[in-house]
Structure formats: C-alpha cells, structure tokens
Tab-separated table of C-alpha atoms in Angstrom:
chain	number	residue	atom	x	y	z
A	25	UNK	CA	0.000	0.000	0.000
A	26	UNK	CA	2.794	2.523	0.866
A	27	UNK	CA	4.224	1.695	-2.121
A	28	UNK	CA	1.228	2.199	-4.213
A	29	UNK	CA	0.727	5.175	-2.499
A	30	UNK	CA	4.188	6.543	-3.339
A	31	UNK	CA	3.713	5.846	-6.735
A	32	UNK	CA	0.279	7.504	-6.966
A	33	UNK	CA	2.321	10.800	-5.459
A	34	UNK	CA	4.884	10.738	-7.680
A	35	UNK	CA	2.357	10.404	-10.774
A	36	UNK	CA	0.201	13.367	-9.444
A	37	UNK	CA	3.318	15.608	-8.866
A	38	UNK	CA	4.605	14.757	-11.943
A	39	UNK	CA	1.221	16.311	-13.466
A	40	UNK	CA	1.308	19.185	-11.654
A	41	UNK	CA	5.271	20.019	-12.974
A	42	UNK	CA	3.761	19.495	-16.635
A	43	UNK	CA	1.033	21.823	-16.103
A	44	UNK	CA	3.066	24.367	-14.757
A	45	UNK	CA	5.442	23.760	-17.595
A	46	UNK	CA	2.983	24.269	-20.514
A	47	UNK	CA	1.765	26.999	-18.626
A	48	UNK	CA	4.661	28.514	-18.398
A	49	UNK	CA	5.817	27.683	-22.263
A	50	UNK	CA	2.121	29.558	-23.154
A	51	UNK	CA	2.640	33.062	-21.226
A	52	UNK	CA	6.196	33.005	-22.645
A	53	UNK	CA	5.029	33.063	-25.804
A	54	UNK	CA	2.529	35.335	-24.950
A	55	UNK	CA	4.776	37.964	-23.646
A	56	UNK	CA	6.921	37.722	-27.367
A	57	UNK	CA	3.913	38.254	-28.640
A	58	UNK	CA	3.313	41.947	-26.447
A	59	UNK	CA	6.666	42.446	-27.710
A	60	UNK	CA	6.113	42.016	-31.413
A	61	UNK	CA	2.990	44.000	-30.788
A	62	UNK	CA	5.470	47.055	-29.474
A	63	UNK	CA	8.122	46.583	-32.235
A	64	UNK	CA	5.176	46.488	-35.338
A	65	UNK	CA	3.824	49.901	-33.531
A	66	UNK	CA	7.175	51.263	-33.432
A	67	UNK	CA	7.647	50.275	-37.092
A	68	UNK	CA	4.930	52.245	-38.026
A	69	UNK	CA	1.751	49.791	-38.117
A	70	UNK	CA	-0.262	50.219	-35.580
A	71	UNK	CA	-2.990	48.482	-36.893
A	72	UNK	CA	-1.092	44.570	-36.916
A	73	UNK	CA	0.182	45.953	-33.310
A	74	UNK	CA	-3.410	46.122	-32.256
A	75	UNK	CA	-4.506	42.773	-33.687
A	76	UNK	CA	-1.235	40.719	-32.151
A	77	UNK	CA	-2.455	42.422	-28.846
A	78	UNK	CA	-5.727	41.129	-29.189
A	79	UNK	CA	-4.723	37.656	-29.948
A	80	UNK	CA	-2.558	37.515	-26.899
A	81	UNK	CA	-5.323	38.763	-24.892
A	82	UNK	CA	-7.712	36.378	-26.564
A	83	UNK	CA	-5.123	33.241	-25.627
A	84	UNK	CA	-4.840	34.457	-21.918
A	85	UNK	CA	-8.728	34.488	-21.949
A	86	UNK	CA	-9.017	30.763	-23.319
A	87	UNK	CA	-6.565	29.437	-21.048
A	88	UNK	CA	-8.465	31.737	-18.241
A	89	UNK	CA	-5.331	33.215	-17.520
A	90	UNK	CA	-5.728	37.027	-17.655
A	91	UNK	CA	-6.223	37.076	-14.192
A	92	UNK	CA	-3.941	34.912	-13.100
A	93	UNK	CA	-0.766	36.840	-15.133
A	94	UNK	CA	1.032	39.498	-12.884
A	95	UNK	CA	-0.326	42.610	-12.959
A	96	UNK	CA	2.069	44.672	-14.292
A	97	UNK	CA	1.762	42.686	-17.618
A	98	UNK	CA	-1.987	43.067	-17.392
A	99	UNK	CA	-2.050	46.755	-17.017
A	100	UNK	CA	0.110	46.715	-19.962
A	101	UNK	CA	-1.646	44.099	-21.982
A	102	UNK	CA	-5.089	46.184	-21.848
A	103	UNK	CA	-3.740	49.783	-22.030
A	104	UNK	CA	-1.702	49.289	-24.837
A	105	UNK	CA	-4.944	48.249	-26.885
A	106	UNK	CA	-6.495	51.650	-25.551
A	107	UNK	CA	-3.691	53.669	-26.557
A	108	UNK	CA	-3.242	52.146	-30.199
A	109	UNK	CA	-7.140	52.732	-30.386
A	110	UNK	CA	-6.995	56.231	-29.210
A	111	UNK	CA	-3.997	57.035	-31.588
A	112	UNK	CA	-6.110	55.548	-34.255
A	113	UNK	CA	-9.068	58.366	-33.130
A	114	UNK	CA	-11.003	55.347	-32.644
A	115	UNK	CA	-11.898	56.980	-29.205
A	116	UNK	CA	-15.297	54.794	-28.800
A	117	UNK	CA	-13.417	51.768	-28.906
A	118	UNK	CA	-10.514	52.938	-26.523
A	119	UNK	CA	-12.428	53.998	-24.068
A	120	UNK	CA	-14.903	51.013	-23.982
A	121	UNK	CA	-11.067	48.488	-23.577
A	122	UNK	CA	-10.141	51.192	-20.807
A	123	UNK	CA	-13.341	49.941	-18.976
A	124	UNK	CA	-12.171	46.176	-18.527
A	125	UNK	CA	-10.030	48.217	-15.689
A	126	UNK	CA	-13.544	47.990	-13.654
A	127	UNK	CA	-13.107	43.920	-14.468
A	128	UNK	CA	-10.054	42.820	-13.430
A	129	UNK	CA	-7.771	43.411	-10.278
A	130	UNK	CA	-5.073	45.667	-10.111
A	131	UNK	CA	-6.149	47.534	-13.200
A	132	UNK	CA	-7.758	51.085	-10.954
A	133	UNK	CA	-4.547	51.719	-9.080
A	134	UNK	CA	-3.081	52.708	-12.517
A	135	UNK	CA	-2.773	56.588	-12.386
A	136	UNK	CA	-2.049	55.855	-16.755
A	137	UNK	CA	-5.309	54.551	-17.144
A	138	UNK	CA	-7.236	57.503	-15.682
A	139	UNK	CA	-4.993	59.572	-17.605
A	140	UNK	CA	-5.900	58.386	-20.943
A	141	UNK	CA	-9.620	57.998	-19.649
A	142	UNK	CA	-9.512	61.858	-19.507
A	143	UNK	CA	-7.611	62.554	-22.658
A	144	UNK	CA	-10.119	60.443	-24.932
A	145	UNK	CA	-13.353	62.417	-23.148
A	146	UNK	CA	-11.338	65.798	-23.471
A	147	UNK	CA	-10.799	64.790	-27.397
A	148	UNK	CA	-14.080	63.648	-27.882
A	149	UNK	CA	-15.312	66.925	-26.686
A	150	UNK	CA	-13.126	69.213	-28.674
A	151	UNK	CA	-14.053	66.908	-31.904
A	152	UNK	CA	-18.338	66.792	-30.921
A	153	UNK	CA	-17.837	70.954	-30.191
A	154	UNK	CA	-16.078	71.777	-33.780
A	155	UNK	CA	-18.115	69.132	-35.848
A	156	UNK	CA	-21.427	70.934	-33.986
A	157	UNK	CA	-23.193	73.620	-36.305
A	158	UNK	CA	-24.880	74.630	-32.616
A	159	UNK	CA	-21.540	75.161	-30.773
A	160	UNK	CA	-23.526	74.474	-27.671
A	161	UNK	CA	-21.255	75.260	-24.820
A	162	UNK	CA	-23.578	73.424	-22.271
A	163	UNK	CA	-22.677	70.418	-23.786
A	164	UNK	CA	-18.637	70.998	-24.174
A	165	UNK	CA	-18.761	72.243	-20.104
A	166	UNK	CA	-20.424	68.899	-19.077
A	167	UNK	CA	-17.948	66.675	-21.234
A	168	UNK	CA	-15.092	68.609	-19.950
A	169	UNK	CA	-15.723	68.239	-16.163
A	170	UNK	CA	-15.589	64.341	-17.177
A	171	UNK	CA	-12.220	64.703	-18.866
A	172	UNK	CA	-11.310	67.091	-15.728
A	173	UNK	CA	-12.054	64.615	-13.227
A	174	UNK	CA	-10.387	61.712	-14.517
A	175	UNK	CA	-7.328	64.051	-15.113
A	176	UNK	CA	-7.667	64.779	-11.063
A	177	UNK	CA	-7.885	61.464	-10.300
A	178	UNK	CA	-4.805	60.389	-12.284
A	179	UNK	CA	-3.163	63.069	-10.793
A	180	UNK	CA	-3.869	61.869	-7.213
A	181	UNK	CA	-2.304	58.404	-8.293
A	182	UNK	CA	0.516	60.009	-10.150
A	183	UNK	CA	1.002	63.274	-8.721
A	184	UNK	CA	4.209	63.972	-10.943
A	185	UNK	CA	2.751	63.491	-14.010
A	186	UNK	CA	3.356	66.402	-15.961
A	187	UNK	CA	1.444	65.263	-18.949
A	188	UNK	CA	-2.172	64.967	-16.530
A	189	UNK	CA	-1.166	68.129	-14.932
A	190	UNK	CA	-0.659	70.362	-17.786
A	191	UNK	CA	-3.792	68.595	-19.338
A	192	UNK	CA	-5.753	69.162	-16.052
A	193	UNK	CA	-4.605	73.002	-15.559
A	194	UNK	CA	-5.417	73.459	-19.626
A	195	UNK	CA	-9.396	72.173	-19.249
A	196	UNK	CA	-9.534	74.480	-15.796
A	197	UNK	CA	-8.534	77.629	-18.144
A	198	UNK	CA	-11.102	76.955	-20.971
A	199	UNK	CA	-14.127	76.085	-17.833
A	200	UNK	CA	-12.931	79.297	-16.347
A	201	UNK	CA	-13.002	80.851	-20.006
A	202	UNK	CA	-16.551	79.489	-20.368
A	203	UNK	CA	-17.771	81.099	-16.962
A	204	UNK	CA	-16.781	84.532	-18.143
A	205	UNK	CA	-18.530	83.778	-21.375
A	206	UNK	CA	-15.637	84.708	-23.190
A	207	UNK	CA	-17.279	83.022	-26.260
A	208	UNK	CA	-14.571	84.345	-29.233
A	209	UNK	CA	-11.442	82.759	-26.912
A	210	UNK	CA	-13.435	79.429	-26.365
A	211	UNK	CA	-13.800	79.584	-29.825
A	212	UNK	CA	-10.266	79.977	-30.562
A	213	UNK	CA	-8.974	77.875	-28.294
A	214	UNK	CA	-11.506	74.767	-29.120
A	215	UNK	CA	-10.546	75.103	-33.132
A	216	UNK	CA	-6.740	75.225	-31.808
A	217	UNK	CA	-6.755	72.730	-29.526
A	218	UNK	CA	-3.602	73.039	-27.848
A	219	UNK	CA	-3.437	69.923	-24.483
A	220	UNK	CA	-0.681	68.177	-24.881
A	221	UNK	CA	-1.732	64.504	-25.374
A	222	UNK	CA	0.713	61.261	-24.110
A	223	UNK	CA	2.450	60.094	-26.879
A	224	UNK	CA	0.853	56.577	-27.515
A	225	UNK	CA	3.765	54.678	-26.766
A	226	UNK	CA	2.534	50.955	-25.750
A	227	UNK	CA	4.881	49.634	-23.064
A	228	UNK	CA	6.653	46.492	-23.245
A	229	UNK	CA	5.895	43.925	-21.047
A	230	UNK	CA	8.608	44.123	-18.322
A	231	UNK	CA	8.836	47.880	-18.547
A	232	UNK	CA	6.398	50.846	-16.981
A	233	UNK	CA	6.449	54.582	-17.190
C-alpha cells in the first residue's frame, strides 16, 4: 500500500510540474507576442500591433489566464490596446477596452489609465464641439468636467505626471473661459486645440512609465 501510495504521489506531482510547464511555455510566448505588438507599432503599423495584442489577450482568456498573469503585464496588456485605439481616433473603442479596468484586479490603481480615460473624453469633446453647427457650450462644459475629473484622479495616483497636470490646468482655463462667457477665446482655443496629449507609446511587457 505505501508503495502504491508513493507511486500515486509521484504520478500526481509529476502532473502538476507538466502543467506548470505548458503553462509557463504559453505566457512566454505570450509575452513575445506583447513584444512584437510594441516593435510592429514602433515600425509604423499600428494596426497589426493592435490585432497581435488582441490575440494575446484572446489566448490568456481561453486558457483563463488574464487574471492569473502578474499585474504589471496586465495593465500593460489592456492599455496598450487603448492607446493604439486612441492614436487611431477610434476613441469609442478605446475607451470602452479602458473599462475592462472595472473587471479585473489591479487595473484602478493605474494613475495611466485615468490619464488616458480623460484625454479620450477631453478629445471627444473638442471633436463633438467643432463638428457641432450649434456650438452648444452646455454640452462641451459637461464633457469637460468628465475629462477634468479623470485628469484629477490620475493626478492623485501620479502626482508627478506632468502630462495629466498640464492637461488638467489646460481644461480648468477653458471652464474658467466658459464662466466669463468669453465666447470668441473658447472659440479659438476649441478650433486650436492646444493639451498636450501622451504620446501613444505601448509599453513592453517588463517595462512601466
């Protein structure tokens, strides 16, 4: 019996080394795959960098994985997509892969995320505002206390981030603008747009800003 039950250990431990193993072999692969992602983008083709994102993501999520991955990779994995998306002025789409932050652990402690959060609803704003016959500056003061608040909250994550606080100061001096109903500056500035957006630079894997 002892001996049977020796064997029986031995069999079950050697399963468990395998499946760490081909785990392991999997999210290897996975992270060259982030990292062809980053070296297409930085060759100009943002577009294939997206779609090798996606397919890493999508073979995390099939292996039910994506939780289980560290979370520095994960924060990576997802706001890469959003920042390809948002240079791509798909803005919809970036900010609806920004919202898997409110999914998965780890993911709302990231001042970067907030950051582009507020940059996509300040761009969406300056875009609705000059394609607008109306020019209604109701609308453009709601949508820019959104992109105001997530700029405050990144900034309360990352208070040296000069890129959310230059951002953050900028939509307080057009609100302020707006209050005065200084109507030909607004005007101006909103056809001049002038905030100074992060550069979308996807991160690789074992690297963050």
């Amino acid at each position: 019996k002892k001996s049977y039950a020796r064997s029986v250990g031995k069999m079950f431990a050697g399963v468990i080394l395998l499946a760490v193993a081909v785990v392991g072999l999997g999210y290897g692969a996975v992270l060259r795959e982030m990292q062809r992602a980053l070296d297409e983008y930085n060759q100009g083709d943002p577009e294939a960098a997206l779609k090798r994102y996606e397919a890493a993501e999508q073979r995390l999520q099939n292996f039910g994985a994506l939780r289980l991955i560290p979370v520095k990779d994960r924060q990576n994995l997802i706001l890469n997509q959003a920042r390809l998306l948002y240079a791509m002025k798909r803005f919809d789409e970036a900010a609806e892969r920004l919202e898997r932050e409110n999914e998965l652990p780890g993911l709302n402690s990231d001042g970067r995320f907030l950051l582009l959060r507020g940059e996509i609803a300040f761009r969406k704003a300056v875009t609705n505002y000059q394609d607008s016959p109306k020019k209604d500056q109701r609308l453009l003061e709601e949508a820019l206390l959104a992109a105001e608040d997530s700029l405050r909250d990144s900034l309360r994550l990352s208070p040296n981030d000069w890129d959310a606080k230059y951002n953050y100061e900028f939509i307080n001096y057009v609100r302020n603008l707006m209050n005065q109903n200084d109507d030909g500056k607004i005007k101006i500035l909103m056809e001049n747009v002038r905030v100074k957006e992060t550069q979308p630079k996807p991160l690789p894997p074992d690297k963050q800003s």
